[in-house]
Short mmCIF file of C-alpha atoms and ligand atoms in Angstrom, two decimals:
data_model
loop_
_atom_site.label_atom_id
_atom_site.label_comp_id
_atom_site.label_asym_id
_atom_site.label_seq_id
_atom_site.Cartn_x
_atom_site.Cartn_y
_atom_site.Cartn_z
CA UNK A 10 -21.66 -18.84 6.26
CA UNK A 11 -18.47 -17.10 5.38
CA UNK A 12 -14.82 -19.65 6.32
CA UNK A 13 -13.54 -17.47 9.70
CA UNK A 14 -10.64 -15.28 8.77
CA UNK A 15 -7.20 -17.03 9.14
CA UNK A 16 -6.88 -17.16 12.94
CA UNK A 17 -3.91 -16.11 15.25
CA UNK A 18 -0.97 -18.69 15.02
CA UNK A 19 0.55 -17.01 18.64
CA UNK A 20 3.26 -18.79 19.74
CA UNK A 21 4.92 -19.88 17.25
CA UNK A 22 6.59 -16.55 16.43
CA UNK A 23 8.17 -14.28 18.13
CA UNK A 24 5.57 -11.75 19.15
CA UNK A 25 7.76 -8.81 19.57
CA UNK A 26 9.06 -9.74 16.16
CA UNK A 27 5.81 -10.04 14.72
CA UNK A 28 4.93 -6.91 16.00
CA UNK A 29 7.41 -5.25 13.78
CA UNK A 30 5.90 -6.29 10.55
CA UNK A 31 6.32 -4.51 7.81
CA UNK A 32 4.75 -1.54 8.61
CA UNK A 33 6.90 -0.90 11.88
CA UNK A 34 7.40 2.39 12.08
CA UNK A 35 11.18 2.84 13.22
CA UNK A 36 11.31 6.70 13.70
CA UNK A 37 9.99 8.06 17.07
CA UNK A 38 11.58 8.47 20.30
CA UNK A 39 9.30 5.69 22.12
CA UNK A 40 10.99 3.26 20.11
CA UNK A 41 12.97 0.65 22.29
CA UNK A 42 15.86 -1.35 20.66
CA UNK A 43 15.07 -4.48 20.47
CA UNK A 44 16.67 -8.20 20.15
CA UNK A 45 16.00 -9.20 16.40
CA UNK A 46 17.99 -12.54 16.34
CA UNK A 47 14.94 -14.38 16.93
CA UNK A 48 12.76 -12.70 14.49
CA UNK A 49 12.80 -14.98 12.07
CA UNK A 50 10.26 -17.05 10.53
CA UNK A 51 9.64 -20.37 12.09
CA UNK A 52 7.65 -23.15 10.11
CA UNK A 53 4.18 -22.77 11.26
CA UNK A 54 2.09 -25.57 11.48
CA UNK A 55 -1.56 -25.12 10.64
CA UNK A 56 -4.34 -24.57 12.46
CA UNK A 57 -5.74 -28.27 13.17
CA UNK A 58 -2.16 -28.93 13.90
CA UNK A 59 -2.10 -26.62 16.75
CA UNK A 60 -5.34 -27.19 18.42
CA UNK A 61 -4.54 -30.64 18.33
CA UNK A 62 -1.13 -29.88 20.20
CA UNK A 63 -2.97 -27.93 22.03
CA UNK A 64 -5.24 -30.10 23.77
CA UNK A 65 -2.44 -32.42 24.12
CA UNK A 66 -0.13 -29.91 26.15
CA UNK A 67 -3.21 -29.66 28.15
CA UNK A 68 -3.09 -33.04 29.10
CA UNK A 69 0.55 -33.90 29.56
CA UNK A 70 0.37 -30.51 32.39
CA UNK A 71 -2.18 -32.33 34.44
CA UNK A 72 0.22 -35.37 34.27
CA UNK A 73 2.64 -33.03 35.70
CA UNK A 74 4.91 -33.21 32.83
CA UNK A 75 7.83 -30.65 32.71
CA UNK A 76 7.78 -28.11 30.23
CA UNK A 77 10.29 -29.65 28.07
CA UNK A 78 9.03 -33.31 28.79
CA UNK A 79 5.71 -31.57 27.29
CA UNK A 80 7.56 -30.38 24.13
CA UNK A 81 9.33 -33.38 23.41
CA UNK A 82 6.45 -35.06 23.58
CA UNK A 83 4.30 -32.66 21.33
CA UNK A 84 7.31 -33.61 18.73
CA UNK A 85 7.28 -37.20 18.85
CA UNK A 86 3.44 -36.98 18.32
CA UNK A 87 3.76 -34.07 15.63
CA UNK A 88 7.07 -33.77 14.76
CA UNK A 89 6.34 -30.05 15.53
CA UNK A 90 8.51 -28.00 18.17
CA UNK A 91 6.65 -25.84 19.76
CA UNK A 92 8.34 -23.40 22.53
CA UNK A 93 8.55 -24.13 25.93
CA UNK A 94 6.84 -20.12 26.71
CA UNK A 95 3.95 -21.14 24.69
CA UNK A 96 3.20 -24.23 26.36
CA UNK A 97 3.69 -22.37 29.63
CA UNK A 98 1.09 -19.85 28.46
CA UNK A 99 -1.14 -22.50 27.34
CA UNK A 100 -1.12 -24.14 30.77
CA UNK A 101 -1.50 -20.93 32.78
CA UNK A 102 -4.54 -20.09 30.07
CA UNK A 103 -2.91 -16.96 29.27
CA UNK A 104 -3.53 -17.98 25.71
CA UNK A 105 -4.48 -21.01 23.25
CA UNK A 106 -4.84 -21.53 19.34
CA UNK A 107 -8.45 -20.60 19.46
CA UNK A 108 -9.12 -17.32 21.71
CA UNK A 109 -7.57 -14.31 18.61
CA UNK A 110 -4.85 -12.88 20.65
CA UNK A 111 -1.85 -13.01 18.09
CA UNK A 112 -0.54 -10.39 19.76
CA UNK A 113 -1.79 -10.70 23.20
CA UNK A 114 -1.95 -7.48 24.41
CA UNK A 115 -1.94 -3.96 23.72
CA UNK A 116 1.52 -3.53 25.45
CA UNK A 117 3.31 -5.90 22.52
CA UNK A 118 1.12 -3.36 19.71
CA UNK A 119 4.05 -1.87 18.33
CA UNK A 120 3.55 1.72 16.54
CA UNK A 121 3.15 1.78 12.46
CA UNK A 122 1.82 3.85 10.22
CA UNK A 123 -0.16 0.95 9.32
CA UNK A 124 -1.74 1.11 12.78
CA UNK A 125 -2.13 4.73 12.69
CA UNK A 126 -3.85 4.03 9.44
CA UNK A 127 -5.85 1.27 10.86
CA UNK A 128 -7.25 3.42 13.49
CA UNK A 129 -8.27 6.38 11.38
CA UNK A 130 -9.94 4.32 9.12
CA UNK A 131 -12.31 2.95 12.02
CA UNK A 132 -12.77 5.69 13.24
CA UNK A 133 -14.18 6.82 10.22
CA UNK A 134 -16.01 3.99 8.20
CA UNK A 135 -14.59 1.04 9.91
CA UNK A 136 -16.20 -0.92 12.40
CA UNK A 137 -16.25 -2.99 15.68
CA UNK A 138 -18.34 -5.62 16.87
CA UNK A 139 -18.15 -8.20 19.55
CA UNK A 140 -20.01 -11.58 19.35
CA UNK A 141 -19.57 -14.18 21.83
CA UNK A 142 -15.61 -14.20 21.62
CA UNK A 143 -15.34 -13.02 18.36
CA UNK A 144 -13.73 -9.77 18.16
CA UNK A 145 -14.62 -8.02 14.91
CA UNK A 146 -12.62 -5.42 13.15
CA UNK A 147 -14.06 -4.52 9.98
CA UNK A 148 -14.79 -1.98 6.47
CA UNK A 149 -17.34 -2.27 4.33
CA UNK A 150 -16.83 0.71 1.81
CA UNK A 151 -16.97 1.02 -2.60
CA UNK A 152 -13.63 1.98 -3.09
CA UNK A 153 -11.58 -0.97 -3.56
CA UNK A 154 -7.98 0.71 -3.31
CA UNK A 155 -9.45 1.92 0.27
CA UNK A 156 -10.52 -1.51 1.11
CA UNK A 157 -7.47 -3.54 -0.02
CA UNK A 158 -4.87 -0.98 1.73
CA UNK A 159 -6.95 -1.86 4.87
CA UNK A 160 -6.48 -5.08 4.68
CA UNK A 161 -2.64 -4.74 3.81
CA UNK A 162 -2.15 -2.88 6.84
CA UNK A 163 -4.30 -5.42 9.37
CA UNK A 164 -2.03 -8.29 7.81
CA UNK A 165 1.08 -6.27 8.26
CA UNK A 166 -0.23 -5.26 11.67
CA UNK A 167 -0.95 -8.75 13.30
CA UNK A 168 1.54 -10.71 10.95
CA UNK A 169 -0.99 -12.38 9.39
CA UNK A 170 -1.43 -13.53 5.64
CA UNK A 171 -2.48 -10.97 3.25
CA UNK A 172 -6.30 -10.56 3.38
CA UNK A 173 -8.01 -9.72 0.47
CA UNK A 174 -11.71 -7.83 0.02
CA UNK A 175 -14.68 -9.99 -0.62
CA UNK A 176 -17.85 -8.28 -2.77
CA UNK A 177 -20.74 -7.40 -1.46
CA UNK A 178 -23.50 -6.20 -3.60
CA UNK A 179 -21.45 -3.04 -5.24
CA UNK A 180 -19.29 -2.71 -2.06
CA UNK A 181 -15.95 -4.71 -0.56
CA UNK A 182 -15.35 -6.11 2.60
CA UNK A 183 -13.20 -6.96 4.91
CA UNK A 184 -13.19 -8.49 8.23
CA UNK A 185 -10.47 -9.39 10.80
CA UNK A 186 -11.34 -10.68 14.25
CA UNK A 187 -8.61 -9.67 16.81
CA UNK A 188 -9.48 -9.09 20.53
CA UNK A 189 -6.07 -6.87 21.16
CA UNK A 190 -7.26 -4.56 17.90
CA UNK A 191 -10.88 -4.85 19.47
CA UNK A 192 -9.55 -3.43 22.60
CA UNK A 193 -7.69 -0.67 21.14
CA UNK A 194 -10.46 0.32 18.50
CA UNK A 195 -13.57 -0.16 20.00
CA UNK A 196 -16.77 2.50 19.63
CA UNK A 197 -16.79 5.48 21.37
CA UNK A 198 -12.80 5.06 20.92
CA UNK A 199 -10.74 6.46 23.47
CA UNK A 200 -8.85 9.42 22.19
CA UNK A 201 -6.50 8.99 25.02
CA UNK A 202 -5.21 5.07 24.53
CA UNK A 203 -4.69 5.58 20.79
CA UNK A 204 -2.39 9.01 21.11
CA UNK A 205 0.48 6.60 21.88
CA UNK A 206 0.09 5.11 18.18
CA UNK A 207 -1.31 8.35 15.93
CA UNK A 208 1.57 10.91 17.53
CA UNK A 209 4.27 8.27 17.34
CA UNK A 210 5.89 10.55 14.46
CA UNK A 211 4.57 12.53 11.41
CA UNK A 212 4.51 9.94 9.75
CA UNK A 213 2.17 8.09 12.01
CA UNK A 214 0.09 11.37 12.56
CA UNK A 215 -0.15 11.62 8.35
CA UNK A 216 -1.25 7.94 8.48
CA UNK A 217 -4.13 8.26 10.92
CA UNK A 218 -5.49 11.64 9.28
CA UNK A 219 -5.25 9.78 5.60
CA UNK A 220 -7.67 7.31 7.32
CA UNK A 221 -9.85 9.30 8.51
CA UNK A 222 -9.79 11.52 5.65
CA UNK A 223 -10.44 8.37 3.16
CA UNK A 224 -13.45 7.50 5.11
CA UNK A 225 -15.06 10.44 5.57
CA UNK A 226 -13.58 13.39 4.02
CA UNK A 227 -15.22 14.86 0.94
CA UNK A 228 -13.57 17.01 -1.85
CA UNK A 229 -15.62 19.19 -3.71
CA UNK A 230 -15.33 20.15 -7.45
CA UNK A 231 -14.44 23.58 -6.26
CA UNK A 232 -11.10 21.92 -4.04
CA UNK A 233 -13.10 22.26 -0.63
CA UNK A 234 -11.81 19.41 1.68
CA UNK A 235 -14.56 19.09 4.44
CA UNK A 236 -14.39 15.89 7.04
CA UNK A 237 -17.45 14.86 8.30
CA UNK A 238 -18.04 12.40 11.61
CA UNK A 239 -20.08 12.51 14.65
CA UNK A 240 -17.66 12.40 17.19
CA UNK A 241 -17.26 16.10 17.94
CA UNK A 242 -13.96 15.24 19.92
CA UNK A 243 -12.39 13.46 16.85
CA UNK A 244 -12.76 16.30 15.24
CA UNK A 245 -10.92 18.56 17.53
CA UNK A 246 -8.34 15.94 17.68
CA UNK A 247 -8.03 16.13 13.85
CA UNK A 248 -7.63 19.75 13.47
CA UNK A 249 -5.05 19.31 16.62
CA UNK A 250 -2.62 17.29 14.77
CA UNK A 251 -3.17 18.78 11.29
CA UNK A 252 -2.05 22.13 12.95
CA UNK A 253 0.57 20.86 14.95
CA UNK A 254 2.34 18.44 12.32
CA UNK A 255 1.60 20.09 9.31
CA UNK A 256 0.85 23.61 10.06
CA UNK A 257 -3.05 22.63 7.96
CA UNK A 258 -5.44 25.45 9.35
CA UNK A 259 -8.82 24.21 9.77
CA UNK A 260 -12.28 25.79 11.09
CA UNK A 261 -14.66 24.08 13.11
CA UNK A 262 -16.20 21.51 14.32
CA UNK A 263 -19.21 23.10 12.76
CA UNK A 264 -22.81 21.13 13.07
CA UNK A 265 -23.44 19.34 10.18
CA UNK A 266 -27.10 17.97 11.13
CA UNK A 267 -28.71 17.43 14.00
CA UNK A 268 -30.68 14.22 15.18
CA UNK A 269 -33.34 13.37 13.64
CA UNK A 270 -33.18 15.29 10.42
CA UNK A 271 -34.76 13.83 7.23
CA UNK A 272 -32.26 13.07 4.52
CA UNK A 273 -32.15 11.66 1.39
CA UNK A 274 -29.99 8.88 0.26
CA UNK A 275 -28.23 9.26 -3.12
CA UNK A 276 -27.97 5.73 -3.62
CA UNK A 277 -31.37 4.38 -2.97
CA UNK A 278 -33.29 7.35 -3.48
CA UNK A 279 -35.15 6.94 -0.25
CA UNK A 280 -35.48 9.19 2.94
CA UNK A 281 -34.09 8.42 6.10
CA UNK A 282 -33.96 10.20 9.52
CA UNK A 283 -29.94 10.58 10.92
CA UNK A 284 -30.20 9.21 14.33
CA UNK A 285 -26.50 10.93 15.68
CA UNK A 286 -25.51 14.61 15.30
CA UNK A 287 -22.80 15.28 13.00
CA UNK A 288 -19.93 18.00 12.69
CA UNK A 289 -17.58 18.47 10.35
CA UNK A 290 -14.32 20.44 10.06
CA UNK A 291 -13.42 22.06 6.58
CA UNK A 292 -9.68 23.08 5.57
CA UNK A 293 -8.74 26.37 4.96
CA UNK A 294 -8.03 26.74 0.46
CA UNK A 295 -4.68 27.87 1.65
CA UNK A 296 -3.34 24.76 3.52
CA UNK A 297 -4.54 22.58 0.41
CA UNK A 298 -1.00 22.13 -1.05
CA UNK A 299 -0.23 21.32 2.40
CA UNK A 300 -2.47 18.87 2.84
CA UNK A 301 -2.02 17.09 -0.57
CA UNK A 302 2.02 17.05 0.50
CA UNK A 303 1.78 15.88 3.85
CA UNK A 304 -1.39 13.75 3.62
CA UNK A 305 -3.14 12.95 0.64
CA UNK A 306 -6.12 10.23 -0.47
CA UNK A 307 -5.25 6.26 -0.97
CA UNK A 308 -9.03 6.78 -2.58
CA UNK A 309 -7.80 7.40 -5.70
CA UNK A 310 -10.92 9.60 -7.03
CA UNK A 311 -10.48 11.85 -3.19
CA UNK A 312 -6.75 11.96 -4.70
CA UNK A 313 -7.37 13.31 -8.35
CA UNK A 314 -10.03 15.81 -7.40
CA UNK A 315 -7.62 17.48 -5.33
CA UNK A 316 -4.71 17.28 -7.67
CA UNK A 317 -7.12 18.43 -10.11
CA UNK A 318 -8.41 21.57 -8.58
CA UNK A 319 -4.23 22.10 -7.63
CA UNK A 320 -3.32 22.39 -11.02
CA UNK A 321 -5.91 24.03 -12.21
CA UNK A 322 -4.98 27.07 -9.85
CA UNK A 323 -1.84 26.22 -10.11
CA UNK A 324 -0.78 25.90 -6.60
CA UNK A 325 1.16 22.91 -7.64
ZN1 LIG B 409 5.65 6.55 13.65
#
């Protein structure tokens, strides 16, 4: 069994600071202003710690302690403070140390380019998976740069720790359980509750198509950028906001295969049947530069093909 991911530590941080991790994203009109004095860093205690205070503040609440009788209590016991909102949260069952809401809901989900990048990666490669209250977010893919920027932006994302890859047979891993990512990111994705995140700014836009791109784009030797994915309506939405942000001119969605064709697998030499459809959109040669400028590869191979065929035709 693998150790769970580092859980949430809510409460003890400012969410709306947390929120604005390193990867906030501070261009964008939908950006509020917001109160940063209490952004900072408190001393968190760990995990044990919590769930121990925790059951505690339970306890003292059917006493019918006050909320600050409850938190001077917690620090006698602890010599922890924890805030009187959290305790009120943890009596109304809003939220605890165990249930993986950091950032409790989707309205406190700040936009990043980390987020943006977050999203296009799942819905490329990435993952989702519920099991009894876990809440799985994940990538399993073999380039590591691809898999370790992930994780960067998850930790930046939910203000966690940094999270780094774990091997799997000649492939790295990562997992995150978060029910307020799960919510957001969960298969078939709705195109229409992510738009708030991916169109924050160009930046944001550039984010989510590198994601998408690093999962399932494929450059060819001759500088042909295709992006593959069954989603038909992904698709459209990429070629949407490569037009509109970057002027990119794309054709398609074009059917790649169609249920139920045989194909054969590179790596393990065997046949399989594809049990989805799948379309894929392919970039016009002239919007290449435009596309290495405003977008680009974080797989590093994706990245040098395309600089490679660039230079060789000298279009950069
Ligand atoms: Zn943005």
């Amino acid at each position: 069994m693998r150790e769970p991911v580092e859980g949430p530590r809510e409460g003890f941080q400012e969410v709306k600071g947390m929120a604005q991790g390193p990867g906030f994203c501070p261009e964008g009109e939908e950006v509020k202003k917001t109160d940063n004095t209490k952004t900072k860093r408190k001393e968190i205690p760990p995990r044990e710690l919590r769930i121990k205070a925790y059951n505690d503040v339970l306890k003292l609440g059917k006493r019918g302690l006050s909320l600050t009788k409850i938190r001077e209590e917690i620090h006698r016991k602890y010599g922890v403070w924890i805030d009187t909102t959290t305790i009120s949260r943890w009596l109304r069952g809003v939220s605890s140390p165990y249930n993986g809401r950091w950032i409790p809901s989707l309205e406190l989900l700040e936009p990043s380019e980390d987020l943006a990048n977050v999203i296009g990666v799942v819905l490329g490669d990435g993952y989702t998976r519920e099991k009894g209250d876990r809440c799985v977010i994940g990538l399993k893919a073999k380039d590591k740069e691809f898999v370790e920027k992930f994780g960067r932006c998850l930790a930046n994302i939910l203000g966690r720790k940094p999270i780094r890859p774990r091997k799997e047979a000649r492939r790295y891993v990562i997992e995150i359980t978060s029910k307020t990512l799960y919510e957001l990111l969960k298969k078939p994705v709705d195109l229409k509750r992510i738009r708030r995140y991916v169109e924050h700014c160009p930046k944001c836009a550039a984010a989510f198509l590198r994601g998408l791109f690093d999962s399932e784009g494929h450059v060819q030797k001759a500088g042909y950028i295709y992006l593959h994915n069954t989603n038909y309506e992904v698709l459209v939405y990429a070629q949407r906001l490569l037009w509109r942000y970057f002027g990119i001119e794309s054709t398609g969605p074009w059917p790649h295969k169609q249920k139920g064709t045989t194909m054969h697998d590179p790596r393990t030499g065997k046949q399989y049947k594809t049990n989805e459809d799948c379309y894929y959109l392919y970039i016009r040669a002239e919007s290449l530069p435009k596309f290495y400028r405003n977008i680009g590869f974080t797989i590093s191979r994706k990245q040098k093909r395309l600089e490679d065929y660039l230079r060789r035709t000298g279009k950069i």
